[in-house]
Short mmCIF file of C-alpha atoms and ligand atoms in Angstrom, two decimals:
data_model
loop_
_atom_site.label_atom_id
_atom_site.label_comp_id
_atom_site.label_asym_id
_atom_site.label_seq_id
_atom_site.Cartn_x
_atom_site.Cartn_y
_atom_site.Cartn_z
CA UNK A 192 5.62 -11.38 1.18
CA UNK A 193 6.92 -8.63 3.62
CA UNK A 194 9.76 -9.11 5.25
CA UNK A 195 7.95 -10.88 8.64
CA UNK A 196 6.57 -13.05 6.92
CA UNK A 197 3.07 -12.49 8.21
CA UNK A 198 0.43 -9.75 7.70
CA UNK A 199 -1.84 -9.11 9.98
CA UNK A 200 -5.68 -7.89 10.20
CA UNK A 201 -7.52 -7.20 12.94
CA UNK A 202 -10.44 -5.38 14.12
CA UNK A 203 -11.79 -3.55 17.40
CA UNK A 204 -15.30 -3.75 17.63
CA UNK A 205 -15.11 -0.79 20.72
CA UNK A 206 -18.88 -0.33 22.27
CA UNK A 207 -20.98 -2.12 19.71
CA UNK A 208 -21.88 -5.70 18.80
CA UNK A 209 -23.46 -8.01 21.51
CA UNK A 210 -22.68 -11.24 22.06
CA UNK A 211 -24.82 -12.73 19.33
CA UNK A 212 -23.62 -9.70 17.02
CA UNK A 213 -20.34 -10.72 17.77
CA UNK A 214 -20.87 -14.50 17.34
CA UNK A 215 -22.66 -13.95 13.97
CA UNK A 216 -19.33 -11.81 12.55
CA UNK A 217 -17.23 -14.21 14.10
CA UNK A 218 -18.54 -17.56 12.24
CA UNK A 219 -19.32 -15.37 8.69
CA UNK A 220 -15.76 -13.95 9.18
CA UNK A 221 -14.47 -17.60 9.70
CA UNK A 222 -15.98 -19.03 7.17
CA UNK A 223 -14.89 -16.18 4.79
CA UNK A 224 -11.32 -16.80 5.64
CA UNK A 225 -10.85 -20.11 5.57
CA UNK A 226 -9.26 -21.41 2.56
CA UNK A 227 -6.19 -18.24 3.69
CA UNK A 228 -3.13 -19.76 5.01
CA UNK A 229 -2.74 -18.60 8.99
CA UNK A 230 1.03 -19.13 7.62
CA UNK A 231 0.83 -15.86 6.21
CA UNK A 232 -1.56 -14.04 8.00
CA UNK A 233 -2.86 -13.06 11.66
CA UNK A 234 -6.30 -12.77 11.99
CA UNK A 235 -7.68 -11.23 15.15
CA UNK A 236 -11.34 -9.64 16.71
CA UNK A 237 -10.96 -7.54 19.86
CA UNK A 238 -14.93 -7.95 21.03
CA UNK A 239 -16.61 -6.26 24.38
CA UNK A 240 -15.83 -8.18 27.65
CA UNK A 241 -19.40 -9.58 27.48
CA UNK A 242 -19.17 -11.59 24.44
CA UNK A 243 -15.28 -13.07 24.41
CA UNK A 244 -16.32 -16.24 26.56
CA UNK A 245 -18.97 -17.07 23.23
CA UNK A 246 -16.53 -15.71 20.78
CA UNK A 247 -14.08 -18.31 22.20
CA UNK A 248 -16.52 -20.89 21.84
CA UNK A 249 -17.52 -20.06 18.13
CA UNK A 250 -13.48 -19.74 16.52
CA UNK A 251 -10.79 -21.68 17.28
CA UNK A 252 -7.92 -19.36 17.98
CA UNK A 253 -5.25 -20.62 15.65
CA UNK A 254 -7.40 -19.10 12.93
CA UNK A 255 -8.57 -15.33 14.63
CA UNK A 256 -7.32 -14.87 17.66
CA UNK A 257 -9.16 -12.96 20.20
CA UNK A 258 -8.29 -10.17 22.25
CA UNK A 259 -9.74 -7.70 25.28
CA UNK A 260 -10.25 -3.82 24.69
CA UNK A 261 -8.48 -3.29 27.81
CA UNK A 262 -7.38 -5.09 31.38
CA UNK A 263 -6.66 -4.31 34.75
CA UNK A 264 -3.00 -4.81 36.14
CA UNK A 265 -3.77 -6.53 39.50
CA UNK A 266 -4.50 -9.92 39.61
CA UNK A 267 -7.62 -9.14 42.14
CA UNK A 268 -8.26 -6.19 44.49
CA UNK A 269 -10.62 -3.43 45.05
CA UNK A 270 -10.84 -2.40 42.05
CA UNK A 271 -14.26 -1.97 41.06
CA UNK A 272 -15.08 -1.77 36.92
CA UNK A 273 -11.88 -3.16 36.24
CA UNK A 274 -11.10 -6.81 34.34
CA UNK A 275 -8.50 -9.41 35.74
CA UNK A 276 -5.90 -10.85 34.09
CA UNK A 277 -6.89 -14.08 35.43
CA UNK A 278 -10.34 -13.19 34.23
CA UNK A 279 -9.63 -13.27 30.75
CA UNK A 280 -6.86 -15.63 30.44
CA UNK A 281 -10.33 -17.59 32.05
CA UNK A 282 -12.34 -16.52 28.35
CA UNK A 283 -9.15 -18.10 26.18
CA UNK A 284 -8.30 -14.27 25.40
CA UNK A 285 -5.17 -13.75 23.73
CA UNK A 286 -3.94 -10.31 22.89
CA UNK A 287 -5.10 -7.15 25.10
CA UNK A 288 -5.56 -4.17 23.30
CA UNK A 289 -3.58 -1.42 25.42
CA UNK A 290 -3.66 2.28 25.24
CA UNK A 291 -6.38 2.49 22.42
CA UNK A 292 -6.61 6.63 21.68
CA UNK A 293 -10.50 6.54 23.52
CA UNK A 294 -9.44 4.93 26.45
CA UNK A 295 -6.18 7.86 26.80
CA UNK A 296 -8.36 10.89 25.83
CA UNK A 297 -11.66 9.87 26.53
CA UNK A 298 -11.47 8.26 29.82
CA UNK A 299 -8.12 9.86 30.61
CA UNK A 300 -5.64 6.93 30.89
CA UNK A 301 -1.81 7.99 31.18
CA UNK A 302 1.33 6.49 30.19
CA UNK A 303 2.04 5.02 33.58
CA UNK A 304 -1.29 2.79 33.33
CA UNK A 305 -0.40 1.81 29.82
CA UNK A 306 2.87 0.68 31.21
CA UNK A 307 1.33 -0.84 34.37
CA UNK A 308 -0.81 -3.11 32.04
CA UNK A 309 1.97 -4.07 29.61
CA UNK A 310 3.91 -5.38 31.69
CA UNK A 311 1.00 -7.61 33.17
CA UNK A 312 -0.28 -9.04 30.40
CA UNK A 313 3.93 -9.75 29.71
CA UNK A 314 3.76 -11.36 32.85
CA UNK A 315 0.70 -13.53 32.21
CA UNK A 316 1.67 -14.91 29.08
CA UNK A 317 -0.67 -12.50 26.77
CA UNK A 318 0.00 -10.44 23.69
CA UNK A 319 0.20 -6.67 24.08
CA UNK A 320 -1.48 -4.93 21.64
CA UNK A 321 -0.21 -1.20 22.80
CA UNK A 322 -1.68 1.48 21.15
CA UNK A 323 0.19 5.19 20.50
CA UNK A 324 -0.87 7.92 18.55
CA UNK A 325 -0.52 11.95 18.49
CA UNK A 326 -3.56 14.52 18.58
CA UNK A 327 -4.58 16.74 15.92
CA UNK A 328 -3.39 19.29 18.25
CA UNK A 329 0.46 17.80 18.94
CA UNK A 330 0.34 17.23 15.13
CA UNK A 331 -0.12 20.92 14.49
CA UNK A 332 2.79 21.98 16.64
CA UNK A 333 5.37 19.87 15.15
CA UNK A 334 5.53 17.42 18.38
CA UNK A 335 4.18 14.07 17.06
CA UNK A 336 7.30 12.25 16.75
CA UNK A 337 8.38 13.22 20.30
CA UNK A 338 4.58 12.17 21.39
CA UNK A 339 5.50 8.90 19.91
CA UNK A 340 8.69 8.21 21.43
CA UNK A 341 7.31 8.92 24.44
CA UNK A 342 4.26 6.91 24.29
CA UNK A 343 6.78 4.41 23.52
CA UNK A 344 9.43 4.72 26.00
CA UNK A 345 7.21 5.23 28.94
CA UNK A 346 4.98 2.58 28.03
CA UNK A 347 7.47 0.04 27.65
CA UNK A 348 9.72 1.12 30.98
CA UNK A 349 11.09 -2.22 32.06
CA UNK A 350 10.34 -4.49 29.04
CA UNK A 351 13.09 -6.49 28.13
CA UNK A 352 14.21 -7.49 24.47
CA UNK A 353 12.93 -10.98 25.45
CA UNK A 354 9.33 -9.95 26.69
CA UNK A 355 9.57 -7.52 22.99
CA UNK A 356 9.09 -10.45 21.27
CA UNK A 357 5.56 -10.89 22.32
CA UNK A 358 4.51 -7.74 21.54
CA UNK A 359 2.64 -6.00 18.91
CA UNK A 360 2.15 -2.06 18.70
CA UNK A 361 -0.74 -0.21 16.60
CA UNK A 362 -0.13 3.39 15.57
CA UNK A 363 -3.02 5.22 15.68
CA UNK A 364 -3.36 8.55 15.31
CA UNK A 365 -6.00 10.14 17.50
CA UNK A 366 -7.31 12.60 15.01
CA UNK A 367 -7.65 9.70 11.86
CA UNK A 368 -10.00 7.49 14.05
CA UNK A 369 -13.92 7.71 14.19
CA UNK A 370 -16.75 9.03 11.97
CA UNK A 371 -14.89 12.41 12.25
CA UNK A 372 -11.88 11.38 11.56
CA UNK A 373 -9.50 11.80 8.30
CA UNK A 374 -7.11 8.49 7.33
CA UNK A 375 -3.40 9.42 7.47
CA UNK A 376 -2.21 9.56 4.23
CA UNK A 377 0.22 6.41 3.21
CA UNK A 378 3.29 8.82 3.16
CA UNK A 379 2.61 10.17 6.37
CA UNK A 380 1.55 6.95 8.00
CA UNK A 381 4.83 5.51 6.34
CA UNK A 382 7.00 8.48 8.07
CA UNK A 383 5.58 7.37 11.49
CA UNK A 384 6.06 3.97 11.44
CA UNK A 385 9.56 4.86 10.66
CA UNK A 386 9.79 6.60 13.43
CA UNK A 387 8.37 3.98 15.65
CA UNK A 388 10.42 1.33 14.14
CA UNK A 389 13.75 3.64 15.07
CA UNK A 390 12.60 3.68 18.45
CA UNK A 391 12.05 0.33 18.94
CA UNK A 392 15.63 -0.96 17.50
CA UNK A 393 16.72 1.93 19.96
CA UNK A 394 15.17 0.51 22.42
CA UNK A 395 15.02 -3.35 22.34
CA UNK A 396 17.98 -3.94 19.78
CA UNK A 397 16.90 -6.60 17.06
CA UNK A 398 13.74 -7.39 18.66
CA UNK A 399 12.24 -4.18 18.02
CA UNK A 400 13.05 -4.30 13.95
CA UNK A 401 10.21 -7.75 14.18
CA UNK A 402 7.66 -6.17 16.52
CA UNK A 403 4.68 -6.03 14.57
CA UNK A 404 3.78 -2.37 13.83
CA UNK A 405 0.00 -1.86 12.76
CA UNK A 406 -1.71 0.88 11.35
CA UNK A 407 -4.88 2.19 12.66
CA UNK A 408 -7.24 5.03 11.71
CA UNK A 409 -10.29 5.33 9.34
CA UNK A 410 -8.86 2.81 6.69
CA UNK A 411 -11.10 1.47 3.76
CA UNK A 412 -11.51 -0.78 1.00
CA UNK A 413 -9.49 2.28 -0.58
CA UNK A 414 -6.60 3.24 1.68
CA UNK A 415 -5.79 -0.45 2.54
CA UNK A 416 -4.45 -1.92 -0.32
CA UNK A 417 -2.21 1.48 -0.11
CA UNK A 418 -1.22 1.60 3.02
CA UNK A 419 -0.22 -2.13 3.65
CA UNK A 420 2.82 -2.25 1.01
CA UNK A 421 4.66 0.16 2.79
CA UNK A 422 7.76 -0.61 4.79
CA UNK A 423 7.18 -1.12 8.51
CA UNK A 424 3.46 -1.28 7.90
CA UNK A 425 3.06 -5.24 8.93
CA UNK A 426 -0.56 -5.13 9.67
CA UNK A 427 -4.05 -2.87 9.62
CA UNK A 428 -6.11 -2.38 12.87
CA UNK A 429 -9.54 -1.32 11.51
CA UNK A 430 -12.58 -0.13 13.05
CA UNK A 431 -15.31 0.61 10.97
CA UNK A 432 -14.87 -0.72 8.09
CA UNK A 433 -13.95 -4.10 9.38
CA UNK A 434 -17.41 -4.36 10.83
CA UNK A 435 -19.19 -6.36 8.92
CA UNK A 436 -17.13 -9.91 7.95
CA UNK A 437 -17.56 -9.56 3.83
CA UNK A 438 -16.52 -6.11 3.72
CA UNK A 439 -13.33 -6.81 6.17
CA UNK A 440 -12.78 -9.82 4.34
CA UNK A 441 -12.33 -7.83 0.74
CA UNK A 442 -10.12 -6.01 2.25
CA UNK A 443 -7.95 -8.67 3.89
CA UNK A 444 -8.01 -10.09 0.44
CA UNK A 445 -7.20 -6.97 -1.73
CA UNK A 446 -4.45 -6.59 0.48
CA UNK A 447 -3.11 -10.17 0.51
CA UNK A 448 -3.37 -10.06 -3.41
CA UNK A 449 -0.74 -7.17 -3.71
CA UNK A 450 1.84 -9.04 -1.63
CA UNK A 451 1.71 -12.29 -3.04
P1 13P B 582 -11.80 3.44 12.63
O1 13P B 582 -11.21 2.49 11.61
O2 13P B 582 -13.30 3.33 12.72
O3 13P B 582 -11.34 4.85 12.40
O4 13P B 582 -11.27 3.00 14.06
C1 13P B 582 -9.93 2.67 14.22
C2 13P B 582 -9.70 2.14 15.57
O5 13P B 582 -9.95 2.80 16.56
C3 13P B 582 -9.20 0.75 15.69
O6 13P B 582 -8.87 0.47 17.01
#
């Protein structure tokens, strides 16, 4: 086993599945999974707003853990379109998924927000799930470590080693996610999570070497079972291919098998 202790699989569903969708991969993924030991690995589903209260209902959350795509960082206000903490703390969420590349470039969050909600969902107790990744673009000019550290820094202005122990960071590079997207290859993805992992230590002493780092961007039943040996690669954040519960399940299990 790697050197957490834990591996972990999880898997946003972004702007698809409905609630019964979501309840139907939620019990098939379940019941897939069960005879795996939750000792070893972290099983999570990050479902739309709509369907988390049913998902709740259909999985108890010591074996996959649920999470939002995204949260506001006011407890209530005028703040029309946006989700409370309170809210889904209401739904049993656990983790909220912070940062995630579409939200950034498609609907133009910045650092500061990412920071804003990280250190609410610190403050109410839930799992941070931040997401950082470089564009094709910033990868062309050389810049993607520095657009790393930074996503990193900024976003985690005024977390202390303490409130680091709750948190979990995906590394997703913007231009390996989607149907247009090409997977990082595992030497690259490797490099980066190096990187990350150097900023964290910087950053939050020996907390930051046990954050969970995941990787995220077009990985398959092919890529996984490379990808998840390397060092500093604790866990795989999956889109796609994670979508429907036997196919997400063969992976969990390919992967599983080679670090046994
Ligand atoms: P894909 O695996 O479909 O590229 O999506 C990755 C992702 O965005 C996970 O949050």
């Amino acid at each position: 086993m790697k050197e957490l202790g834990k591996v972990y699989f999880g898997t946003n569903t972004k702007m698809y599945k409905n609630i019964a969708q979501t309840v139907d991969f939620l019990t098939r993924l379940d019941t897939l999974t069960t005879d795996l030991s939750r000792e070893t690995l972290e099983l999570f589903v990050i479902p739309s707003f709509t369907a988390l209260e049913s998902a709740r209902r259909c999985v108890p959350p010591e074996r996959i853990a649920l999470g939002a795509q995204n949260m506001g960082w006011e407890d209530e206000g005028q703040f029309t379109g946006e989700i409370s903490p309170l809210m889904l703390k209401e739904v049993g969420t656990q983790i909220v998924e912070i940062g995630h590349s579409e939200r950034r470039h498609v609907l133009g969050e910045t650092d500061w927000m990412e920071n804003q909600k990280v250190r609410c969902a610190l403050r109410h107790g839930f799992t941070p799930l931040l997401c950082i990744g470089e564009t094709g673009e910033q990868k062309a000019l050389g810049l993607s470590d520095e657009v790393l550290r930074t996503q990193l820094k900024a976003g985690l202005h005024g977390v202390t080693a303490a409130e680091a122990a709750r948190l979990w960071i995906a590394y997703e590079p913007v231009w390996a996610i989607g149907v247009s997207g090409v997977p990082a290859s595992p030497a690259y993805a490797a490099e980066k999570h190096r990187v990350i992992r150097e900023c964290l230590v910087e950053l939050f002493g020996a907390a930051g070497a046990r954050i969970p780092l995941l990787y995220g961007g077009s990985v398959n039943p092919e890529n996984a079972p490379e990808l998840i040996p390397l060092p500093n690669i604790d866990g795989l954040f999956i889109g796609r291919s994670a979508w429907e519960a036997e196919k997400f399940d063969r992976i969990i299990r390919s992967c599983l098998a080679l670090l046994e």
